[in-house]
Short mmCIF file of C-alpha atoms in Angstrom, two decimals:
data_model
loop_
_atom_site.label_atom_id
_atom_site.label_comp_id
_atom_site.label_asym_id
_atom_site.label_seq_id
_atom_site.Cartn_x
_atom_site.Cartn_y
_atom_site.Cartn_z
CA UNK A 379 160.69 34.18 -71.49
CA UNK A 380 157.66 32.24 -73.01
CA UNK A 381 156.65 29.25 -71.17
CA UNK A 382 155.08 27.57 -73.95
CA UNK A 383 156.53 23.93 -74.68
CA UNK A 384 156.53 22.64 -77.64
CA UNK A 385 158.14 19.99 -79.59
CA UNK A 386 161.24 21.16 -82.52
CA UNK A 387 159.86 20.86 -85.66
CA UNK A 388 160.42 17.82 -87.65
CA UNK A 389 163.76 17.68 -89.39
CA UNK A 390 164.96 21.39 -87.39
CA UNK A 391 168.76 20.43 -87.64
CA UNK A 392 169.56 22.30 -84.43
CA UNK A 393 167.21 20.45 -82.36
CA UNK A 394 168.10 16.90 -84.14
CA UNK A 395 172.07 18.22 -83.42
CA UNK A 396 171.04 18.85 -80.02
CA UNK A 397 169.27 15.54 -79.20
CA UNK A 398 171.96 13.63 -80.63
CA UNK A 399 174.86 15.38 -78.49
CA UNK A 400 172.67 14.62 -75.44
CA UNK A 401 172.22 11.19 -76.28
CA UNK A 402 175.97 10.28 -76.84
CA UNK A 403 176.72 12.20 -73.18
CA UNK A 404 177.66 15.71 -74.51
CA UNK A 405 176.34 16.94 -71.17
CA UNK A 406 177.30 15.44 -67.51
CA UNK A 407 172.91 15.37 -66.90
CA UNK A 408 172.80 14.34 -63.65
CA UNK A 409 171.46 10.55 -63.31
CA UNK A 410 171.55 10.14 -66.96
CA UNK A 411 173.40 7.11 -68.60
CA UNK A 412 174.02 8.22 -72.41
CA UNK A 413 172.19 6.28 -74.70
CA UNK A 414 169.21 6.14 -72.28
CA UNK A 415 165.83 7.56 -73.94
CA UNK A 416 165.92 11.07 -73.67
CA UNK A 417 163.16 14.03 -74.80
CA UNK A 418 164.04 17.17 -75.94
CA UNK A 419 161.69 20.04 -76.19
CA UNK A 420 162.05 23.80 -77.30
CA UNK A 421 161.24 25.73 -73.23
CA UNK A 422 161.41 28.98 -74.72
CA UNK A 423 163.49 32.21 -76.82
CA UNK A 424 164.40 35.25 -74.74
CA UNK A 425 166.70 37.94 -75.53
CA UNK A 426 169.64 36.27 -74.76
CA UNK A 427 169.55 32.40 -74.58
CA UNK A 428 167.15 29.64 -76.56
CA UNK A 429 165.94 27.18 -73.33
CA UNK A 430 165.67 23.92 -73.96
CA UNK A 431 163.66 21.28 -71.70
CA UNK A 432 166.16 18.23 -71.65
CA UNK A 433 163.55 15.35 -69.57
CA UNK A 434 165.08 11.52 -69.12
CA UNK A 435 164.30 8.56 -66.49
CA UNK A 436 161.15 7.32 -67.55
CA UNK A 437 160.85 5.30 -63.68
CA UNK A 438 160.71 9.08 -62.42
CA UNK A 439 161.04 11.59 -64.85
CA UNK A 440 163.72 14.43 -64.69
CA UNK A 441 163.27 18.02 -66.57
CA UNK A 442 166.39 19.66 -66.67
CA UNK A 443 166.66 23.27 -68.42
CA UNK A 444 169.43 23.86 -71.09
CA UNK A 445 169.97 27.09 -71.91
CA UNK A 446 172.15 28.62 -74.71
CA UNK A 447 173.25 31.60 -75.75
CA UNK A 448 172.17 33.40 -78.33
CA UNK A 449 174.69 35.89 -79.43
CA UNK A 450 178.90 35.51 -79.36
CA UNK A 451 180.52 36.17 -75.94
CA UNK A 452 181.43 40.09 -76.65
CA UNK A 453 177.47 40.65 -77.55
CA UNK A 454 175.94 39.35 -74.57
CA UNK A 455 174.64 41.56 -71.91
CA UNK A 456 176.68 40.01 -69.35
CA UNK A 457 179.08 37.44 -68.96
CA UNK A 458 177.57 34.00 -68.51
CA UNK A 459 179.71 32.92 -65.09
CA UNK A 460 178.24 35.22 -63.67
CA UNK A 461 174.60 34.23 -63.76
CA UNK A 462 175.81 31.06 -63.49
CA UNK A 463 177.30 32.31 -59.83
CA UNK A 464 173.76 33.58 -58.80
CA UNK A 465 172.43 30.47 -59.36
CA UNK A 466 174.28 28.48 -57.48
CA UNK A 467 173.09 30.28 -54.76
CA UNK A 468 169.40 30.44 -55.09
CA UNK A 469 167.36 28.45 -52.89
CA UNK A 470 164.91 26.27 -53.85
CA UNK A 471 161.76 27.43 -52.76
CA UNK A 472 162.74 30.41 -54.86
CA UNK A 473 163.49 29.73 -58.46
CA UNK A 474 166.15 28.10 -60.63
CA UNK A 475 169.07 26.27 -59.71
CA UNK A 476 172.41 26.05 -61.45
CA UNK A 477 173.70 22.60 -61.93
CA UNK A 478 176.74 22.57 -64.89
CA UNK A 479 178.09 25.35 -66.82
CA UNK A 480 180.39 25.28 -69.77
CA UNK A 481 181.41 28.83 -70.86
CA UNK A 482 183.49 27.20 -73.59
CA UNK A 483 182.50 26.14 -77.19
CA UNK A 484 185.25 23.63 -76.77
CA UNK A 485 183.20 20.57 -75.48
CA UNK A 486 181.15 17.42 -76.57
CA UNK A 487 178.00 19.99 -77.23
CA UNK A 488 179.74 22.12 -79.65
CA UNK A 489 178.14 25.05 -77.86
CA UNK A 490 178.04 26.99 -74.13
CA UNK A 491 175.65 26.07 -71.89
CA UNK A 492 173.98 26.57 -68.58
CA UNK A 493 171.84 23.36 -66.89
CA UNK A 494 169.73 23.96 -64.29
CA UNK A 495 166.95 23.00 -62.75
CA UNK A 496 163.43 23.29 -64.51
CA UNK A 497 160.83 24.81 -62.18
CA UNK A 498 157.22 24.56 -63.10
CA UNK A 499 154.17 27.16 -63.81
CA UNK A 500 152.89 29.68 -65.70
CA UNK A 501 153.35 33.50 -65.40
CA UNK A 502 150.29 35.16 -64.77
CA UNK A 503 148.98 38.23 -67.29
CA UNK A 504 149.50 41.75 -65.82
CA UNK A 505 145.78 42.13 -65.32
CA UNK A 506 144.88 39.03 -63.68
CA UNK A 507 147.16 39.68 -60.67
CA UNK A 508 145.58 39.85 -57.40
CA UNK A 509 146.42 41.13 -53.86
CA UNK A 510 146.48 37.77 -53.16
CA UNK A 511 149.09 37.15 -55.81
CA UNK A 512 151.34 40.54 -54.94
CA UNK A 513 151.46 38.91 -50.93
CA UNK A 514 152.57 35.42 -52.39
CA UNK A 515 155.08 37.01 -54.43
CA UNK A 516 156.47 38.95 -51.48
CA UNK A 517 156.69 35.92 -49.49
CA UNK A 518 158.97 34.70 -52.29
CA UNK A 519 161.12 37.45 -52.13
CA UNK A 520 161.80 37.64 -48.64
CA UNK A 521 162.76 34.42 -48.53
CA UNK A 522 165.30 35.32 -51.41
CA UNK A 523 166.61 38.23 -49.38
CA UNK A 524 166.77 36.54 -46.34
CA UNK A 525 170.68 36.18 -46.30
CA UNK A 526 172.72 39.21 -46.63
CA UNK A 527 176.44 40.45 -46.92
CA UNK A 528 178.22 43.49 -47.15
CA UNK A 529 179.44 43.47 -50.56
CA UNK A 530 177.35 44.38 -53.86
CA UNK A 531 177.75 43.82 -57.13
CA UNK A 532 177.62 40.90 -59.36
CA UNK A 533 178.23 37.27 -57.21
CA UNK A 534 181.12 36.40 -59.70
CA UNK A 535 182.67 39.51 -59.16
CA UNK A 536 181.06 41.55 -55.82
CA UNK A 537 182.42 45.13 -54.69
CA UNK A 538 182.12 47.22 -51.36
CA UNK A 539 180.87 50.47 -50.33
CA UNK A 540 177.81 52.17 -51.02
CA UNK A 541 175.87 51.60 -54.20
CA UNK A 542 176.22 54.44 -56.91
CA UNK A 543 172.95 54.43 -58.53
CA UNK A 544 173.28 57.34 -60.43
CA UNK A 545 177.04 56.31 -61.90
CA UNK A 546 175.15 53.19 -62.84
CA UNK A 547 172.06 55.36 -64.29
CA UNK A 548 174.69 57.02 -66.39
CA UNK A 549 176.78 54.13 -67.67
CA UNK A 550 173.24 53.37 -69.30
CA UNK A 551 173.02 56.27 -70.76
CA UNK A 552 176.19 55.87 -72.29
CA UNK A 553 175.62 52.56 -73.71
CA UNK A 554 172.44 53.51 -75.34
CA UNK A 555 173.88 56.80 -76.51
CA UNK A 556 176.93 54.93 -78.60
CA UNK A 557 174.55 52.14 -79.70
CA UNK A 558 171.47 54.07 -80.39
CA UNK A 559 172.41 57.68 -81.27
CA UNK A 560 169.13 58.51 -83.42
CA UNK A 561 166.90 57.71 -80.48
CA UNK A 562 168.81 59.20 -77.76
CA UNK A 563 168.84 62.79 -79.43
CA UNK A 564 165.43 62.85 -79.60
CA UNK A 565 163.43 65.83 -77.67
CA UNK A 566 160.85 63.74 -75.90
CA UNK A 567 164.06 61.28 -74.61
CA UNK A 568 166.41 64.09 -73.55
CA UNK A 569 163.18 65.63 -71.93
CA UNK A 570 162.87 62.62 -70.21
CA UNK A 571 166.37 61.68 -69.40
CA UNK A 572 166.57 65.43 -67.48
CA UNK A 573 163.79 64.68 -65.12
CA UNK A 574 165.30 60.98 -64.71
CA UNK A 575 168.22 61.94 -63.56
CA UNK A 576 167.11 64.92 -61.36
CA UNK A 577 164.44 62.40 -59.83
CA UNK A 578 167.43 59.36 -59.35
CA UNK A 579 170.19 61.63 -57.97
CA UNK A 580 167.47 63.51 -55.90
CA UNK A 581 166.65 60.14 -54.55
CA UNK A 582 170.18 57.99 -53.99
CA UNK A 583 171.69 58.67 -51.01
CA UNK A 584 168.73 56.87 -49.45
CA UNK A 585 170.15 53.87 -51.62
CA UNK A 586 173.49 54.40 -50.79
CA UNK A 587 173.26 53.65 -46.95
CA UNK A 588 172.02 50.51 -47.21
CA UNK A 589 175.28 48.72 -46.20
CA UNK A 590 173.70 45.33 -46.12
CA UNK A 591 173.23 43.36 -49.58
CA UNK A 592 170.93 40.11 -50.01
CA UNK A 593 170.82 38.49 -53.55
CA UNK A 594 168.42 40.05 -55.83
CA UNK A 595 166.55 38.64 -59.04
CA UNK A 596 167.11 42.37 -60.30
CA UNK A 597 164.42 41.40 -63.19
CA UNK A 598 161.65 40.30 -61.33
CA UNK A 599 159.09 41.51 -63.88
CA UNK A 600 155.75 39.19 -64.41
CA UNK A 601 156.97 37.38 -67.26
CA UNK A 602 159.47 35.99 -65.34
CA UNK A 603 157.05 34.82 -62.11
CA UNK A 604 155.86 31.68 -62.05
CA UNK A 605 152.63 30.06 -60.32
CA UNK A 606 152.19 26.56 -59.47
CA UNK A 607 149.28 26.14 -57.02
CA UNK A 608 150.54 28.04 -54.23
CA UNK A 609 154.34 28.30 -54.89
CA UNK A 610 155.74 31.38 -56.69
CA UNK A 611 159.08 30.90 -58.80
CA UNK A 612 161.49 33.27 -60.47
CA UNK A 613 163.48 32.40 -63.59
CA UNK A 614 165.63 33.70 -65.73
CA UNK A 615 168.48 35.13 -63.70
CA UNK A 616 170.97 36.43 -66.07
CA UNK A 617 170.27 40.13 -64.03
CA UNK A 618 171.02 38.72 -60.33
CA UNK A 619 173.45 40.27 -58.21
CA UNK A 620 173.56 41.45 -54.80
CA UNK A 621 172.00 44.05 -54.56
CA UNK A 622 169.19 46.54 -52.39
CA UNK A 623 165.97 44.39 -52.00
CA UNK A 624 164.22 47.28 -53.18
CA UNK A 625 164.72 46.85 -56.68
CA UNK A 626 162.96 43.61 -56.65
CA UNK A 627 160.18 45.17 -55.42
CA UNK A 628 160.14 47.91 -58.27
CA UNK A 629 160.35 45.62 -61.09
CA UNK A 630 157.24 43.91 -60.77
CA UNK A 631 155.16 47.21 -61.73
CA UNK A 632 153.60 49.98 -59.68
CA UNK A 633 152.92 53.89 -61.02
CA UNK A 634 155.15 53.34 -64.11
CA UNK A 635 153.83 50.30 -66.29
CA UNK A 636 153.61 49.26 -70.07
CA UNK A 637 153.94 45.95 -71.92
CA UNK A 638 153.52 42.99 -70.88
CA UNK A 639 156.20 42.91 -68.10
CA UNK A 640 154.84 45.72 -65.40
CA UNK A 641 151.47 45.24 -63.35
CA UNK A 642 149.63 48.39 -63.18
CA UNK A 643 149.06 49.09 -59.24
CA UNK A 644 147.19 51.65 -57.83
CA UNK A 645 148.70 52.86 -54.82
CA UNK A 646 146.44 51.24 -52.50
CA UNK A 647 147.75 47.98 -53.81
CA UNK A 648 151.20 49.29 -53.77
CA UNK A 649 150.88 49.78 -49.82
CA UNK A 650 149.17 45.86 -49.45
CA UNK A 651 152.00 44.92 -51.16
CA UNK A 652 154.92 46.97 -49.34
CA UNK A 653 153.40 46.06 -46.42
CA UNK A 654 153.43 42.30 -46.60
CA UNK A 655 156.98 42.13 -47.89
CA UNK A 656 157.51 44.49 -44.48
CA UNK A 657 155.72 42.47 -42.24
CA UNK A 658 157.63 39.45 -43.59
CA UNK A 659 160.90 40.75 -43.74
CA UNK A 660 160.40 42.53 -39.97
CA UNK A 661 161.07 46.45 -41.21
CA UNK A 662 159.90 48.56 -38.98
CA UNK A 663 157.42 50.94 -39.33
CA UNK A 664 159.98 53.73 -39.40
CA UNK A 665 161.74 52.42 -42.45
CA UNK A 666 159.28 51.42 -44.52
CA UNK A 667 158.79 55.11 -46.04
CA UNK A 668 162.21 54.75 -46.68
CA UNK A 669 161.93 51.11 -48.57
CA UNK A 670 159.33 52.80 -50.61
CA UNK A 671 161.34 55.57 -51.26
CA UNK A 672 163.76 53.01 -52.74
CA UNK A 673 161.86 51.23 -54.65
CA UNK A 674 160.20 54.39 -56.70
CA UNK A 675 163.98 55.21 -57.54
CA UNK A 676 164.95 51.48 -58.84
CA UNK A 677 161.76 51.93 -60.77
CA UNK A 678 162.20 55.55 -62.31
CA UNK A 679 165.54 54.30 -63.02
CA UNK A 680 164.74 50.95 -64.77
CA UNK A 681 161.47 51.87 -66.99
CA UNK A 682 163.35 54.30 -68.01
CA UNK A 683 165.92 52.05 -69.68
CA UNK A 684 163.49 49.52 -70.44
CA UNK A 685 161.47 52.29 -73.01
CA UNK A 686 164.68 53.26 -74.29
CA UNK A 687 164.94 49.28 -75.54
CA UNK A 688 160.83 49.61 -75.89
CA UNK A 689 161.86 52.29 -78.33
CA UNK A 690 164.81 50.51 -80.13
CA UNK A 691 162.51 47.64 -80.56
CA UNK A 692 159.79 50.05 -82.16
CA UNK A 693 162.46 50.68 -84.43
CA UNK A 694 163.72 47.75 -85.73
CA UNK A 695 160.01 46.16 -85.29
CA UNK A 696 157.20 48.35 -86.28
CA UNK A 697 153.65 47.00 -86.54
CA UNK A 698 154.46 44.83 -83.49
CA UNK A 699 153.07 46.38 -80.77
CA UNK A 700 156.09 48.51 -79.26
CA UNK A 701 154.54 51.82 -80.44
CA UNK A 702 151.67 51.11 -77.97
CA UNK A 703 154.02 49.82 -75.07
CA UNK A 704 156.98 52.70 -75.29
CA UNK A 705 153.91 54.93 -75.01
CA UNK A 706 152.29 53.62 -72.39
CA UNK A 707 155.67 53.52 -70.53
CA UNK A 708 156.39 56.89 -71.66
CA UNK A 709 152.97 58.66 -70.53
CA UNK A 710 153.11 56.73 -67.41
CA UNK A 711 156.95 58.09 -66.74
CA UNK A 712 155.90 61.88 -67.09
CA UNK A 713 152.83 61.32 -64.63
CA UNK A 714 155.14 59.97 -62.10
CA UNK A 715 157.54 62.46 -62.43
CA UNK A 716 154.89 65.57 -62.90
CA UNK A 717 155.89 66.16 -66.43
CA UNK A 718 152.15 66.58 -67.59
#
């Protein structure tokens, strides 16, 4: 999601709707007394929810994050509790925290809502990432990571046994087939989709005997990293779940890249930055093959559903910039895989 903040334009009835909700006490805000001055400010539009950046207390001023959803309950992704779940339980060295949730249209706001905590920063562009920034984020993730359980799944609704990657793989499939037929018929995407799956269900046992699950951002892609001086952030949570560490450590780029989301790493650079999540996280030397083994299956698995919605977006978009991206993501896909 953008971090850009910027004021609703003048007379934008949402926004003035909005404000005046806040005002009258709409939302619980923590430390607020209705009526006090109060500032709101457009965060930031993302697939799924519009962030706004509620701020009040002028003695010592308090940004809160409201976020909304964009779409009716039965369109959304996934079901707002339980992002709402995960962030209750992210610490706060990490990233966002979740403070009220109404997953009802039935209140003072008129709409449903999630309030957390605002945490400052900027991503960082793809290409200015340094070694320097890959340790930092690791640091961040082990500290996420750091408490486990032995149950997977999302926190709102958590399963046991081993992790299925490959049943998961194929539910995607599935969705995309019944809601994009015309793309998913295509040569160069069942090509694709044949050496995906071989690679994935080469690859999962290795995922399924991890029998210990820490909570994982499970879209911790460089948009959605934030620096502030020295601290590194995550936002945007709506993927979290408990989950193999590993696929934290595939979203943020590596071999398979494209967009705006993925930095390109060499694999020097992937082995700097394997190694100081290791190190941090005390795996031994004898599993850290293994960990990488992991994380090169989360990330066949995941760029391979993010081009198919690279390529939906091409669709419904041209001229924007997705041609470039899904084929970027596409040539980089066949490399790994020794398609070419």
């Amino acid at each position: 999601m953008p971090r850009r903040v910027s004021t609703p334009p003048a007379g934008d009835p949402e926004a003035l709707d909005l404000r005046e909700r806040l005002l009258a006490g709409a939302v619980p805000l923590p430390g607020y007394t209705p009526g006090d001055p109060l500032d709101l400010r457009l965060l930031g539009i993302g697939e799924s929810h519009v962030a706004w950046l509620v701020s009040y207390s002028p003695e010592e001023r308090v940004d809160r994050v409201l976020r909304i959803p964009r779409h009716p309950v039965d369109q959304m992704p996934r079901p707002m509790p339980w992002e709402y779940a995960a962030l209750t339980r992210v610490p706060a060295e990490v990233g966002t925290q979740g403070l009220l949730m109404s997953d009802s249209a039935d209140n003072p706001l008129g709409r449903r809502y999630i309030l957390s905590t605002f945490v400052p920063g900027q991503p960082k562009p793809i290409a200015q990432w340094t070694n320097e920034d890959l340790a930092r984020f690791a640091a961040t993730l082990v500290r996420l990571h750091r408490e486990t359980g032995d149950v997977h799944g999302p926190v709102a609704s958590p399963e046991t046994g081993p992790i299925n990657v490959v049943a998961s793989m194929e539910e995607g499939w599935v969705w995309w087939s019944d809601h994009e037929p015309t793309i998913v018929v295509r040569p160069e995407v069942q090509a694709l989709w044949s050496n995906v799956r071989s690679f994935v269900d080469a690859h999962a046992q290795a995922i399924s005997t991890i029998d210990r699950f820490p909570l994982v951002h499970a879209d911790s892609c460089a948009t959605n990293v934030l620096f502030d001086g020295d601290d590194v952030r995550l936002i945007d949570w709506e993927w979290a779940e408990f989950s193999d560490p590993a696929r934290d450590l595939a979203l943020i780029g590596g071999e398979i890249h494209g967009g705006p989301w993925y930095v390109p790493l060499a694999p020097d650079r992937i082995d700097r930055f394997l190694i100081a999540y290791a190190d941090l996280a005390g795996i031994s030397q004898a599993d850290r093959p293994g960990l990488n083994l992991r994380r090169q299956t989360w990330m066949v698995y995941e760029r391979f559903m993010s081009w198919l919605l690279v390529l939906s977006r091409q669709r419904t978009h041209p001229g924007s910039g997705y041609a470039d991206t899904s084929a970027m993501m596409r040539q980089t896909l066949q490399r790994f895989l020794g398609m070419d």
